[in-house]
Short mmCIF file of C-alpha atoms and ligand atoms in Angstrom, two decimals:
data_model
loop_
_atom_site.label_atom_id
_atom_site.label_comp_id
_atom_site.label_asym_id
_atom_site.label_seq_id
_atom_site.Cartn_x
_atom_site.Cartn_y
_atom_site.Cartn_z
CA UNK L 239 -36.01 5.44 11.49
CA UNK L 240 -33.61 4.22 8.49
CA UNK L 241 -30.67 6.16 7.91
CA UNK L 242 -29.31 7.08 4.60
CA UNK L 243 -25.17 7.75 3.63
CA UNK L 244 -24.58 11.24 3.70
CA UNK L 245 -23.59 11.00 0.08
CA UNK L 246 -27.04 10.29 -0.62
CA UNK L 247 -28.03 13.73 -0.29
CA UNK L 248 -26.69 14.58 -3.50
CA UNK L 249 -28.69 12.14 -5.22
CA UNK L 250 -31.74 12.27 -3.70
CA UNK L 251 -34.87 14.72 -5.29
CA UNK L 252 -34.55 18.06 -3.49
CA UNK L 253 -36.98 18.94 -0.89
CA UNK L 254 -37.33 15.26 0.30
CA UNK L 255 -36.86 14.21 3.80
CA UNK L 256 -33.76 12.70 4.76
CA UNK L 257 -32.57 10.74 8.07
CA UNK L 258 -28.47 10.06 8.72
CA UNK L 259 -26.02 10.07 11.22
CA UNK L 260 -22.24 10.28 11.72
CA UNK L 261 -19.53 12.59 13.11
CA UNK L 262 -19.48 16.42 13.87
CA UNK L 263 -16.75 17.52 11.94
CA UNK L 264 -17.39 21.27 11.46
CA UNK L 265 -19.48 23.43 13.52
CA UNK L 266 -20.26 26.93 14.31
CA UNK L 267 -23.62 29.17 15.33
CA UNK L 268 -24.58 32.18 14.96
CA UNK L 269 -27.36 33.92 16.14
CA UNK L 270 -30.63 31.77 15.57
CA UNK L 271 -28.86 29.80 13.32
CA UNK L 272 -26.56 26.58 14.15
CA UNK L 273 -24.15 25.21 11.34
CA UNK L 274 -22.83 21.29 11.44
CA UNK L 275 -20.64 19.35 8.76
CA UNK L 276 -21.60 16.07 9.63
CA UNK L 277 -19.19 13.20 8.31
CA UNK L 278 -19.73 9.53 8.00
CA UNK L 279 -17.76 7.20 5.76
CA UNK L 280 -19.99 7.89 2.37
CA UNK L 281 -18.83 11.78 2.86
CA UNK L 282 -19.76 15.41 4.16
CA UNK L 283 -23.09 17.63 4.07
CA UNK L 284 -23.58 20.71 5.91
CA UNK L 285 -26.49 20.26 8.13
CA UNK L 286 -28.22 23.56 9.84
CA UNK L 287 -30.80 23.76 12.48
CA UNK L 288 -32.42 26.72 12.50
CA UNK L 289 -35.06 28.33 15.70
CA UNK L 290 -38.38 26.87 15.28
CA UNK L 291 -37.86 24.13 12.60
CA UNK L 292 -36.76 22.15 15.89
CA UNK L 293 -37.75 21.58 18.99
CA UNK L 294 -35.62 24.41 21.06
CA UNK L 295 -33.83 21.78 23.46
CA UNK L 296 -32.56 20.23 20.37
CA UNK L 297 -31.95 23.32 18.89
CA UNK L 298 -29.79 23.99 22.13
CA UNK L 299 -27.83 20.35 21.76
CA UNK L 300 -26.82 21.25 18.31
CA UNK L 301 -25.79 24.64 19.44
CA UNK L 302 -23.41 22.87 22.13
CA UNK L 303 -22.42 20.05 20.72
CA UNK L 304 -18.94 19.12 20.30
CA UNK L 305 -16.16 18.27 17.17
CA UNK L 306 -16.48 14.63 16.50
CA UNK L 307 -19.10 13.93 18.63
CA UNK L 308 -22.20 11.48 16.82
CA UNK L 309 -25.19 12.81 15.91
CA UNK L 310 -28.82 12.06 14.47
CA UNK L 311 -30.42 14.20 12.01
CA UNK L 312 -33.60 13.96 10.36
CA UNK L 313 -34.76 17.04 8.09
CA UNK L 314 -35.33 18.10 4.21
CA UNK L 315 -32.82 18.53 1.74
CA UNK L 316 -32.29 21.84 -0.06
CA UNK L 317 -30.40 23.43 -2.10
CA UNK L 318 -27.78 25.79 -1.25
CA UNK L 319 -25.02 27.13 -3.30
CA UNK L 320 -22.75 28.23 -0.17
CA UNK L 321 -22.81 24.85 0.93
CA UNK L 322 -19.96 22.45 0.02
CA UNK L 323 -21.55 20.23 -2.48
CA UNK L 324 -24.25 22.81 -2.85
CA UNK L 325 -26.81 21.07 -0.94
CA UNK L 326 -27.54 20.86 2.51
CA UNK L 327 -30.01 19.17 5.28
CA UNK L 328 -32.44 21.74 7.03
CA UNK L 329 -32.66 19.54 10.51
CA UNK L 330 -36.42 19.19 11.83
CA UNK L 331 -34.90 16.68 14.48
CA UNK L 332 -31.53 16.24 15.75
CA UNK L 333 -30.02 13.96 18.63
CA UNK L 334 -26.91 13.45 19.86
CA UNK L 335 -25.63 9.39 20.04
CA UNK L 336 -22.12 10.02 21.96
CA UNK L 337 -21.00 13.25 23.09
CA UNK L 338 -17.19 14.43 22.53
CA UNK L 339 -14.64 15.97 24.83
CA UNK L 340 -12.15 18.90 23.59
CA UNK L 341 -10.83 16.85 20.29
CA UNK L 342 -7.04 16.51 20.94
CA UNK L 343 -6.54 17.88 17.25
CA UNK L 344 -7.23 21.11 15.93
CA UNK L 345 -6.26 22.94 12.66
CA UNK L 346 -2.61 23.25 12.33
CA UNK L 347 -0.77 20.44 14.26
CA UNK L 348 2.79 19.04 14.75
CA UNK L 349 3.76 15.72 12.51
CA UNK L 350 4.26 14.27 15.92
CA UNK L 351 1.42 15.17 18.06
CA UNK L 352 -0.71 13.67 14.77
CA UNK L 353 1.43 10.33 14.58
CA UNK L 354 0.65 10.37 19.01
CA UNK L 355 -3.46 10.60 18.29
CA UNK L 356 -3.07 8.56 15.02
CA UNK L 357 -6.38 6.46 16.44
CA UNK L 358 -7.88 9.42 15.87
CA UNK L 359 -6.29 11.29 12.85
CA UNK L 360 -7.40 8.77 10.69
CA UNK L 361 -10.67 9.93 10.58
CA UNK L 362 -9.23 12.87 8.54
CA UNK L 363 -10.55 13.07 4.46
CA UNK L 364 -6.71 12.66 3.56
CA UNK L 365 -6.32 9.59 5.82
CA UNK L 366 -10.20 8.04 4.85
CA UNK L 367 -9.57 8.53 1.30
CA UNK L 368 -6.00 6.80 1.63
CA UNK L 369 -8.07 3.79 3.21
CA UNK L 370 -10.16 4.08 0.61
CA UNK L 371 -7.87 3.95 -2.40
CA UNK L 372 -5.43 1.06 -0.92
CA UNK L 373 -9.00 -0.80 -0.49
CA UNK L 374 -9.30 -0.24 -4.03
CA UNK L 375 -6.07 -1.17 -5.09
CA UNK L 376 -6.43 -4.61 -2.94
CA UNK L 377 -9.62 -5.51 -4.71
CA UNK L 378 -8.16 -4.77 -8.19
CA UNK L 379 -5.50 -6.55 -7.51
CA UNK L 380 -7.40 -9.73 -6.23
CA UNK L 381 -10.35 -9.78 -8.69
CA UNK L 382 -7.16 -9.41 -11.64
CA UNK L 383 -5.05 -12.28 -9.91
CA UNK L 384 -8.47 -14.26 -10.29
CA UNK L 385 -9.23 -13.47 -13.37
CA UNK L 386 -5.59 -15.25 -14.12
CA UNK L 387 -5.98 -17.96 -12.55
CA UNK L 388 -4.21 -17.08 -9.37
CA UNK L 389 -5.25 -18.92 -6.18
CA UNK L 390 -4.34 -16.96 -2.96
CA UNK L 391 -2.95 -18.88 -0.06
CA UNK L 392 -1.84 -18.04 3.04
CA UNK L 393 1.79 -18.61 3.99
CA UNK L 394 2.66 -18.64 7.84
CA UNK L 395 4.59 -14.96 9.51
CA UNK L 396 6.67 -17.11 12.39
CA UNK L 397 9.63 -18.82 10.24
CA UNK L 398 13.27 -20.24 10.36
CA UNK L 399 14.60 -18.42 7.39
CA UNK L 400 16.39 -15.41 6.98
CA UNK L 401 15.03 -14.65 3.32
CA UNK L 402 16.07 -10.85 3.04
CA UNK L 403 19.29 -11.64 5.03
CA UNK L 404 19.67 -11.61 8.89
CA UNK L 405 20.38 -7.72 9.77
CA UNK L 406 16.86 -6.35 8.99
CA UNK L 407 15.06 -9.61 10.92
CA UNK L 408 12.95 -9.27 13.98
CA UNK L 409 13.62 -12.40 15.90
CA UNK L 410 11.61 -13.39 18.92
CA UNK L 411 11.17 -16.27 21.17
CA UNK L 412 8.99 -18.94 20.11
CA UNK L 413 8.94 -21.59 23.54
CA UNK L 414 12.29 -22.47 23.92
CA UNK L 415 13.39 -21.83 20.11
CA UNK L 416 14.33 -18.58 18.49
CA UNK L 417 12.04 -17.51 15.27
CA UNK L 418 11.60 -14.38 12.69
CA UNK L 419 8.76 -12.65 12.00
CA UNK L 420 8.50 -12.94 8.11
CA UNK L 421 10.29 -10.87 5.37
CA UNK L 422 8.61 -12.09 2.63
CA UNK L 423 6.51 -15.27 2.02
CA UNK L 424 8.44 -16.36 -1.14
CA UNK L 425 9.85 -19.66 -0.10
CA UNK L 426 6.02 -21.25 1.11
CA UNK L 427 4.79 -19.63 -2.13
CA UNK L 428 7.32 -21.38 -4.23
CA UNK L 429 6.73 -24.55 -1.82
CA UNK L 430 2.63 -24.29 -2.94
CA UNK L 431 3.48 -23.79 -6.77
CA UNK L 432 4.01 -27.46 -6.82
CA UNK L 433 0.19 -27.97 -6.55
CA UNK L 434 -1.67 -25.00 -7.40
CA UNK L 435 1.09 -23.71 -10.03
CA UNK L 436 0.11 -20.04 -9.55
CA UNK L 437 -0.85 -18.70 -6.12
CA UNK L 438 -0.67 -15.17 -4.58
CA UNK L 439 -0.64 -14.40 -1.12
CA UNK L 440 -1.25 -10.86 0.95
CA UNK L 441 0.70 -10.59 4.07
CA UNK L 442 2.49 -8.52 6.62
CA UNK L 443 5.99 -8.74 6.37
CA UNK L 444 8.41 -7.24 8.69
CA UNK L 445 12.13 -5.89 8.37
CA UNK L 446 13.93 -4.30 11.20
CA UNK L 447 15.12 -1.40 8.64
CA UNK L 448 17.07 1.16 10.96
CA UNK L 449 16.93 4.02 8.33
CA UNK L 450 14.38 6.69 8.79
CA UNK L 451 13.82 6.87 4.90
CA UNK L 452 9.81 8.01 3.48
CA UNK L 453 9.72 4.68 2.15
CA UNK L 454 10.70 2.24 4.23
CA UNK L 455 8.07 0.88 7.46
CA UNK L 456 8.81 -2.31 9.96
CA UNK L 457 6.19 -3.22 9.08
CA UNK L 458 4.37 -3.67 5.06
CA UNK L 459 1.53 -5.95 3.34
CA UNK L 460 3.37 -7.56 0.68
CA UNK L 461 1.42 -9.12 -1.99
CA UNK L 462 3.55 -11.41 -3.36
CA UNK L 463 3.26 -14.40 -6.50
CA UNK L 464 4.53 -17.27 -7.62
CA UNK L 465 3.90 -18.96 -11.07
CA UNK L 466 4.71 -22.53 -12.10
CA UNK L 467 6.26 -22.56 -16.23
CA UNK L 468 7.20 -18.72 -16.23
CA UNK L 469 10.44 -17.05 -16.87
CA UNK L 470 11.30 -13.41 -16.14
CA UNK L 471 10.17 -12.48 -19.24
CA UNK L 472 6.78 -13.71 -18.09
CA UNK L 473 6.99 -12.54 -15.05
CA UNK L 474 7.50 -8.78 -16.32
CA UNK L 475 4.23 -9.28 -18.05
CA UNK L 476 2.22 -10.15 -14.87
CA UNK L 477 3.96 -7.63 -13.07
CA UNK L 478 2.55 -5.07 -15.93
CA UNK L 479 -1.13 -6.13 -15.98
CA UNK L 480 -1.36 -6.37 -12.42
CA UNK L 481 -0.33 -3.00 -11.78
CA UNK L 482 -2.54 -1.19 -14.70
CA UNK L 483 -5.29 -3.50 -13.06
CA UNK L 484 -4.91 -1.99 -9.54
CA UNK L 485 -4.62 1.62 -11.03
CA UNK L 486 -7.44 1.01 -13.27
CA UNK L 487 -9.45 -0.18 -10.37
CA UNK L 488 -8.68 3.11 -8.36
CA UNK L 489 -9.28 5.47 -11.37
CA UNK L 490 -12.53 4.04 -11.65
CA UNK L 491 -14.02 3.86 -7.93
CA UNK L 492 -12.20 6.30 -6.65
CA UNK L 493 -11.60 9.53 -8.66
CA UNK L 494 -13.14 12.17 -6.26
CA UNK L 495 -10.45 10.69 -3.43
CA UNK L 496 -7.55 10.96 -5.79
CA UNK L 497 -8.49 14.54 -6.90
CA UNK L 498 -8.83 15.57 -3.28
CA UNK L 499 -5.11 13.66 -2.35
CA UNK L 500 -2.90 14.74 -5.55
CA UNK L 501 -4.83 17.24 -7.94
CA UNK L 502 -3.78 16.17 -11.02
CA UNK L 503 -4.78 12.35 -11.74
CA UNK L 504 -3.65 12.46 -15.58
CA UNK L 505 -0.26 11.34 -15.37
CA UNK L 506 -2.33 7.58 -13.55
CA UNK L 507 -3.98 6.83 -16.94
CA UNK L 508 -0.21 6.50 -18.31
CA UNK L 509 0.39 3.62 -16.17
CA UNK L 510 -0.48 0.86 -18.68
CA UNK L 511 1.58 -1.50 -20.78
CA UNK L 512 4.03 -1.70 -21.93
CA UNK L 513 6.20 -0.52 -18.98
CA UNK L 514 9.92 0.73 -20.03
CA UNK L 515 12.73 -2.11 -19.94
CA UNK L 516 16.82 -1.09 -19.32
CA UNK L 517 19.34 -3.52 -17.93
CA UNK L 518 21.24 -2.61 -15.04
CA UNK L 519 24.07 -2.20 -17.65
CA UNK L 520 22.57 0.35 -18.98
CA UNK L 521 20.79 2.26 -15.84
CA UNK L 522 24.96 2.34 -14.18
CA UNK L 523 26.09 3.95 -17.32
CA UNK L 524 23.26 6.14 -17.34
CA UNK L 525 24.00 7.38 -13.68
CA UNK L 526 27.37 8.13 -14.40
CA UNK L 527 26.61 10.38 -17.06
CA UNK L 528 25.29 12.55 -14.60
CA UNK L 529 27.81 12.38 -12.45
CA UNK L 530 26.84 9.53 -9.83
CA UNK L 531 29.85 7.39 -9.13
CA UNK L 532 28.57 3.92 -9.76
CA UNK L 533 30.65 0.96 -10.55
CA UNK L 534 29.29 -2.48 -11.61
CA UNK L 535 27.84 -4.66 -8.70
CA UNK L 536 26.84 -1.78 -6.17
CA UNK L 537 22.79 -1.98 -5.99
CA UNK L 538 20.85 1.09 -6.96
CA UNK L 539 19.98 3.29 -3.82
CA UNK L 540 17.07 5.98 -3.18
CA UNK L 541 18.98 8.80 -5.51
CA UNK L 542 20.08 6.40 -8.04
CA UNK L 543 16.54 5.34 -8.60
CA UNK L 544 15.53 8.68 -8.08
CA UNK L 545 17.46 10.08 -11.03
CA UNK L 546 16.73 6.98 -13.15
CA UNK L 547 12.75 7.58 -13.54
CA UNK L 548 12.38 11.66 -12.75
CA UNK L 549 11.70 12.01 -16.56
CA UNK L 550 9.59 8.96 -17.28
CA UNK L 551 6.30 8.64 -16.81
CA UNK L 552 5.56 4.61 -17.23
CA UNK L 553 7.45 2.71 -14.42
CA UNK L 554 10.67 1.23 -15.57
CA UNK L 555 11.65 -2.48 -15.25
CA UNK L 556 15.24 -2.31 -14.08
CA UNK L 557 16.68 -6.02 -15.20
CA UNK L 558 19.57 -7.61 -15.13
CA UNK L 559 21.40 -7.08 -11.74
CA UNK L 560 24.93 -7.98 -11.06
CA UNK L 561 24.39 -12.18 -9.32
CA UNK L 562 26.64 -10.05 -6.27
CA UNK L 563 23.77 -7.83 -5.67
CA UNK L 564 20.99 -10.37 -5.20
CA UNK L 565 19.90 -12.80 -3.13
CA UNK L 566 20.89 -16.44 -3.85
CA UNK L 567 17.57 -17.84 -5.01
CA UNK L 568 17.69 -16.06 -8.23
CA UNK L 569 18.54 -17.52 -11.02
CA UNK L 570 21.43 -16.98 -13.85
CA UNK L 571 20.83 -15.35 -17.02
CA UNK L 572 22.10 -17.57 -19.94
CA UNK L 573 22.42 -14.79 -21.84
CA UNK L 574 24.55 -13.13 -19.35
CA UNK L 575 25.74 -14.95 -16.77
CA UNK L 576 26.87 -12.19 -14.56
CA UNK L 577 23.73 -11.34 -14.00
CA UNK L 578 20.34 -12.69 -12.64
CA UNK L 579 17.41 -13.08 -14.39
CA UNK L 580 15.63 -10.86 -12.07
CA UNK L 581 13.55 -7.09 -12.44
CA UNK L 582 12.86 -4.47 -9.93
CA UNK L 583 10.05 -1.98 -10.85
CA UNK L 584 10.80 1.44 -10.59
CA UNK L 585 7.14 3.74 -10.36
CA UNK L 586 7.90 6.62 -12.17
CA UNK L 587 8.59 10.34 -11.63
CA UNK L 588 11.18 9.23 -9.35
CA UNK L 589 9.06 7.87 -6.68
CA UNK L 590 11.33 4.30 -6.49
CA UNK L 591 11.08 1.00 -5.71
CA UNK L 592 7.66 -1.04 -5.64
CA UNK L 593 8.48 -4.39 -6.89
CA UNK L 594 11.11 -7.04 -6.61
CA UNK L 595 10.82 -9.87 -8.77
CA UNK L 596 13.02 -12.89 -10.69
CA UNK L 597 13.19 -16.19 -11.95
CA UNK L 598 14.35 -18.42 -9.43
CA UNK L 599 16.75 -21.24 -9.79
CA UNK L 600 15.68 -24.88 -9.89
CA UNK L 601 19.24 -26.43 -10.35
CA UNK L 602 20.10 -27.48 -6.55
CA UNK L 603 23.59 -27.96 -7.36
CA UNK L 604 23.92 -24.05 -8.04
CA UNK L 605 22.09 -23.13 -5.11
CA UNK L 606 24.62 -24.72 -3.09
CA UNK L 607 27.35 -23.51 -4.76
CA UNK L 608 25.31 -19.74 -4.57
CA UNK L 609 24.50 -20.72 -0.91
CA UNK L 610 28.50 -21.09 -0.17
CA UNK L 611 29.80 -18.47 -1.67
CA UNK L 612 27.20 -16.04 -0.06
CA UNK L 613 28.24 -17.77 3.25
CA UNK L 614 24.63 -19.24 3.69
CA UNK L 615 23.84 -22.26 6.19
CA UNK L 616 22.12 -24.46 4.80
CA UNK L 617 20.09 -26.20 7.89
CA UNK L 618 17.24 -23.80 8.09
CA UNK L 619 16.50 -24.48 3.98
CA UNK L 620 16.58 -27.93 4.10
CA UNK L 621 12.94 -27.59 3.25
CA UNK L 622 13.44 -25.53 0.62
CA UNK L 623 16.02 -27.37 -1.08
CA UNK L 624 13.85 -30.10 -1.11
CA UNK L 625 11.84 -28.23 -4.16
CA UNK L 626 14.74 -28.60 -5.97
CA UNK L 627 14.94 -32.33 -5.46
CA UNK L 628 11.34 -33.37 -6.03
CA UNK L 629 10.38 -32.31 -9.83
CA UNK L 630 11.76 -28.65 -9.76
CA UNK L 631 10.43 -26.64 -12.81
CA UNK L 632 10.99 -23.90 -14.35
CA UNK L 633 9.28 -20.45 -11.96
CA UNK L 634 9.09 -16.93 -11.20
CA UNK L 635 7.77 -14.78 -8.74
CA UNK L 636 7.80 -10.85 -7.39
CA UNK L 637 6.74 -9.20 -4.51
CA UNK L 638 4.80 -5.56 -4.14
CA UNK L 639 4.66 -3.14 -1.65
CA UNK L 640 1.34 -2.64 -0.89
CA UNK L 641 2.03 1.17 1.00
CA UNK L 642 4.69 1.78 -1.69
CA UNK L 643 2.16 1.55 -4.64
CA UNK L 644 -0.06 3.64 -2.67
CA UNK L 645 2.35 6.46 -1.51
CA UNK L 646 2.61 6.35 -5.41
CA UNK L 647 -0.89 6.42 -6.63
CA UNK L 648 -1.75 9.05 -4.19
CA UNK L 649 1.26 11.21 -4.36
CA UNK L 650 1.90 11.21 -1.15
CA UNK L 651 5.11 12.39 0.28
CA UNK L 652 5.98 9.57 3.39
CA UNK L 653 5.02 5.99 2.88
CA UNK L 654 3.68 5.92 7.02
CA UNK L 655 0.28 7.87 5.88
CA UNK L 656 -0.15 4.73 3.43
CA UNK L 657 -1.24 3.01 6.40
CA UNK L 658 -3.44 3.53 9.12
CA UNK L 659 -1.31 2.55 11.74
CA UNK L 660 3.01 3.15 10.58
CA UNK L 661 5.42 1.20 12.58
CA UNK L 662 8.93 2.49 11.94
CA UNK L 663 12.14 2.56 13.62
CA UNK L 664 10.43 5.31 16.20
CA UNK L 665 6.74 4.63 16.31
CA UNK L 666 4.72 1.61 17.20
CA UNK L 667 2.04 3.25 19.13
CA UNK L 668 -0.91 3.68 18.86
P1 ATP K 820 14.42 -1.41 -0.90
O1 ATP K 820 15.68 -1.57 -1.66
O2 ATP K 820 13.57 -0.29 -1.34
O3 ATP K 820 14.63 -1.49 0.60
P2 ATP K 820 14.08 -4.23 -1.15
O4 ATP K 820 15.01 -4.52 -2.25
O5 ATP K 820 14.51 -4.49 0.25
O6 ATP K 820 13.55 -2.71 -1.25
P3 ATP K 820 12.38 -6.51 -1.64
O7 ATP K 820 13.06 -7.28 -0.59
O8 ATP K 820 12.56 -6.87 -3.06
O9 ATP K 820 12.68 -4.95 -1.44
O10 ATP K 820 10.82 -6.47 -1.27
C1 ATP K 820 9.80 -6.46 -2.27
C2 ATP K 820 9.00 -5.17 -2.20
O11 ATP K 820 8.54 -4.90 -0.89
C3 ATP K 820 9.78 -3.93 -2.56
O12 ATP K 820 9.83 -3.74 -3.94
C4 ATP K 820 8.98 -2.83 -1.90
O13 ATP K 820 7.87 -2.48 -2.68
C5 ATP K 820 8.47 -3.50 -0.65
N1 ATP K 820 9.28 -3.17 0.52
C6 ATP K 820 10.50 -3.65 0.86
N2 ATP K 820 10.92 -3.17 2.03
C7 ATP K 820 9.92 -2.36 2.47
C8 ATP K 820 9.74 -1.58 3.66
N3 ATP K 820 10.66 -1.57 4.63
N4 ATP K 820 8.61 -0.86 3.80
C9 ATP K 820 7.65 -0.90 2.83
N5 ATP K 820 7.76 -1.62 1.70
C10 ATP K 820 8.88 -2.34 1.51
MG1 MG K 821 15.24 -3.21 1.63
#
């Protein structure tokens, strides 16, 4: 027997015999009559099996069968306006693969008791269409980065460097040494420009972030870039065309998902360039116009960035941060050399943060002199210096938060159902 996807019932000519399999995931008799919606990963379709268009023992598994337990059904599809899709498959023959006990779940549970059986939540719609869409996102983003010229590499997750700063680091033991578990792959990105001038690289990256915030997980895939010959200016640009691409890519393959996750998808076809620009200058004074007390240096929290997008509906490039702000790797504006030539990319409707980005320096005597005065030791970026003594040039680079762009894309309200399985300050079981 060859099976078909579920979602081929739709397509196929009515009346024509049909043979798939999957998951029970709604189910109720009555009388002669049995009702199944069967799930697989293509979709639903109601299946019934009905006295005498089955054998009656079969008739009699169907009738006992249990919530996600797998099943076999051969039969004839028909149409049937009651049914969701308005089709269904009128079973001549059905089997059952693996039986189920009681499913742990049922209609209206606790956050908790769902985050305790997440192994088996995420066979949910909400949860298989979020997998679905962040699949989506990854390939736009990848076939894009190709297009451009991008070559993705893959950086190493044990490392010596504190690149976020040491309080949000996991460190472990590595033999007799003490290691992290990476914050970002920037560094060996910016090591590999020196060959391949523009690489890209998809990774976990971990920070030990205490607050219990809907946007913040221990651990994220980053997809972060570097590009040989590219300023911030440049950088924006890529930033912009690889985020329409990764929308684009979703609003194409998966519409019906979106629809079923956030109703309205209208306000996604906005997201193309150009994206809004407004130096931190500007944001600050903003802010204080409605009331927030922000003076000149202190970096833009949850509210602030909150406030800063509610009305837009492009994301906003936030440039121009106070040098005291960021981290020492980014370079100096000429223009104004308070500030770093840097950009963090606010998604909009106040949904925050999902890219960090800048032009990095290349002069080593200002890193040191950054290094110092942010009271960084040296010893563990030896290595890194070492790009600044062996033909340095000109480079920029951002990272994106995978689970961040997809809380956004899908509206979702907590950034843990952007993955399948959240680790957070609380949770890292199952
Ligand atoms: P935030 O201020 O929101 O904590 P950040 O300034 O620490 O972010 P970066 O260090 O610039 O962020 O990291 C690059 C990107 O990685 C961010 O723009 C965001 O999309 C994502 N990111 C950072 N921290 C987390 C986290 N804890 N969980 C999920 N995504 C994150
Ligand atoms: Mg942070």
């Amino acid at each position: 027997m060859t099976f078909e996807p579920i979602s081929s019932v739709f397509d196929a000519p009515s009346g024509s015999e049909i043979s798939v399999r999957g998951w029970i995931h709604r189910h109720r008799s009555s009388g002669a009559i049995v009702f199944a919606v069967l799930r697989d990963s293509s979709g639903i379709v109601q299946v019934t099996m009905k006295k005498g268009n089955l054998p009656d023992e079969q008739l009699e598994a169907a009738r006992s069968v249990s919530l996600e337990a797998s099943v076999e059904v051969r039969g004839h599809i028909c149409e049937d306006r009651r049914a969701p899709g308005g089709r269904e498959v009128r079973a001549t023959c059905f089997r059952v693969v693996g039986p189920a006990e009681a499913f742990p779940i049922t209609e209206y549970q606790s956050e908790e008791l769902l985050l305790d059986y997440r192994h088996l939540w995420i066979r949910s719609r909400e949860q298989t269409a979020v997998m679905k869409v962040k699949a989506s996102v990854l390939a736009g983003a990848r076939d894009w980065l190709r297009e451009q010229d991008f070559i993705e590499v893959t950086p190493p997750i044990f490392t010596q460097n504190a690149c976020e700063g040491g309080t949000t680091l996991f460190k472990l033991k590595y033999f007799d040494r003490d290691v992290f578990l990476s914050q970002s792959a920037q560094m060996y990105l910016e090591a590999l420009i020196f060959s391949l001038e523009r690489v890209y690289s998809v990774t976990p990256s971990f920070r030990a972030e205490k607050s219990r915030t809907p946007r913040h997980l221990t651990e994220y895939w980053h997809l972060e870039l570097e590009e040989a010959w590219v300023d911030n200016r440049g950088n924006m640009e890529i930033q912009e065309g690889l985020v329409t691409a990764m929308v684009e890519r979703v609003l194409q393959e998966r519409k019906e998902e979106l629809l079923m996750l956030r109703g309205d998808i209208t306000p996604l076809y906005d997201i193309k360039p150009p994206f809004k620009r407004m130096r931190y200058q500007e944001a600050i004074q903003r802010l204080r116009d409605q009331g927030f007390d922000m003076e000149w240096g202190r970096d833009l929290g949850t509210a602030e960035e909150r406030a800063l997008t509610a009305e837009e509906t492009v994301p906003v490039f936030i440039t121009n941060f106070p040098k005291e702000c960021k981290a020492f790797y980014m370079k100096e504006d000429d223009e104004d050399p308070r500030t770093c030539a840097c950009a963090d990319l606010l998604a909009p409707a106040g949904h925050g943060e999902i890219i960090g980005g800048s032009e990095r320096e290349t002069d080593i005597a200002r890193m040191l002199a950054r290094m110092e005065e942010q009271g960084i030791c040296t010893g563990p970026y030896e290595w890194y210096l070492d790009l600044r003594r062996y033909g340095s040039v000109p480079h920029s680079g951002f990272g994106l938060g995978v689970e961040r762009l997809v809380r956004f894309i899908c509206g979702i309200d907590h950034i843990r159902d952007a993955i399948p399985f959240p680790r957070t300050v609380s949770r890292a079981y199952p």
